[in-house]
XYZ file of C-alpha atoms in Angstrom:
113
model
C 1.466 -29.819 -7.785
C 4.257 -27.482 -8.790
C 7.609 -27.677 -6.992
C 7.428 -24.045 -5.870
C 10.121 -24.096 -3.172
C 12.631 -26.926 -2.715
C 13.053 -29.160 0.282
C 11.040 -31.676 2.221
C 8.710 -31.181 5.164
C 6.664 -33.440 7.410
C 3.910 -32.210 9.685
C 0.317 -32.232 10.784
C -2.218 -30.571 8.516
C -3.680 -27.207 9.519
C -5.910 -24.946 7.444
C -5.593 -21.550 9.131
C -2.649 -19.327 10.010
C -3.958 -19.083 13.592
C -3.949 -22.884 13.949
C -0.417 -23.048 12.515
C 0.868 -20.476 15.010
C -0.935 -22.118 17.952
C 0.413 -25.570 17.119
C 3.958 -24.237 16.644
C 3.739 -22.438 20.012
C 2.987 -25.812 21.618
C 5.996 -27.433 19.940
C 4.102 -28.986 17.026
C 5.147 -29.199 13.394
C 2.576 -28.327 10.759
C 1.915 -28.139 7.047
C -0.310 -25.167 6.188
C -2.857 -26.075 3.497
C -4.727 -23.211 1.795
C -6.663 -22.593 -1.415
C -4.129 -19.812 -1.923
C -2.206 -17.513 0.394
C -2.325 -13.770 0.924
C -0.350 -11.327 3.094
C -2.722 -12.042 6.003
C -1.386 -15.628 6.067
C 2.296 -14.843 6.657
C 2.228 -15.568 10.404
C 0.978 -19.069 9.748
C 3.304 -19.512 6.787
C 6.269 -18.615 8.977
C 5.144 -21.074 11.677
C 4.647 -23.941 9.197
C 7.316 -26.409 8.094
C 5.735 -26.512 4.646
C 2.988 -24.874 2.611
C 0.561 -26.456 0.137
C -1.881 -24.527 -2.039
C -4.659 -25.585 -4.371
C -4.156 -22.590 -6.654
C -1.126 -20.585 -7.688
C 2.035 -20.971 -9.655
C 5.776 -20.532 -9.387
C 5.380 -16.775 -8.874
C 2.360 -16.923 -6.548
C 2.414 -15.353 -3.095
C 2.959 -18.729 -1.402
C 5.832 -19.673 -3.719
C 7.689 -16.372 -3.466
C 7.349 -16.078 0.327
C 8.275 -19.746 0.866
C 11.427 -19.444 -1.264
C 12.406 -16.264 0.542
C 12.112 -17.975 3.918
C 13.547 -21.320 2.830
C 10.226 -23.114 3.446
C 9.124 -26.135 1.436
C 6.167 -25.306 -0.801
C 3.972 -27.081 -3.332
C 1.570 -24.814 -5.245
C -1.124 -25.240 -7.837
C -2.242 -28.742 -6.871
C -5.049 -29.166 -9.387
C -6.175 -32.497 -7.854
C -6.331 -30.991 -4.356
C -9.807 -29.884 -3.258
C -9.610 -27.745 -0.119
C -12.725 -27.540 2.069
C -12.039 -24.702 4.531
C -15.458 -25.020 6.199
C -14.866 -28.631 7.291
C -11.079 -28.190 7.584
C -10.212 -31.015 5.231
C -8.934 -31.650 1.736
C -9.444 -34.405 -0.792
C -6.798 -35.709 -3.137
C -6.942 -38.898 -5.166
C -10.285 -39.780 -3.580
C -8.814 -39.739 -0.050
C -9.886 -37.222 2.600
C -7.291 -35.629 4.879
C -8.339 -33.680 7.986
C -6.762 -31.315 10.483
C -4.121 -33.168 12.466
C -3.396 -35.830 9.839
C 0.300 -36.226 9.033
C 1.617 -35.657 5.516
C 4.976 -35.157 3.830
C 5.598 -32.512 1.188
C 8.350 -32.721 -1.429
C 9.102 -29.263 -2.749
C 11.599 -30.642 -5.261
C 9.043 -32.791 -7.112
C 5.706 -31.201 -6.130
C 4.497 -34.351 -4.387
C 2.256 -34.646 -1.342
C 2.853 -37.971 0.378
C 0.658 -39.720 2.931
């Protein structure tokens, strides 16, 4: 993906802002994964250590908000297929589900298992 906001983040995958806020409230660390973000997602974006989106660019909502808050963000991951219904995503033929741990490198745009 695109290195939309610098830094590195490690956390458990969540797909909704509500899940991100709930996990954070319990002391968890999360990476919020969305097709794209909108203003309704800001609570979950704030709670997340990092943000990953399937669509969007360097000036997308996710990128601009993440940079403003100093959050790590990777946007526009063309190989990332987000399945919101089943709360999972596929990348490189591997399926990742809610609760799986990933690392995000906002300097290079990499998502690391």
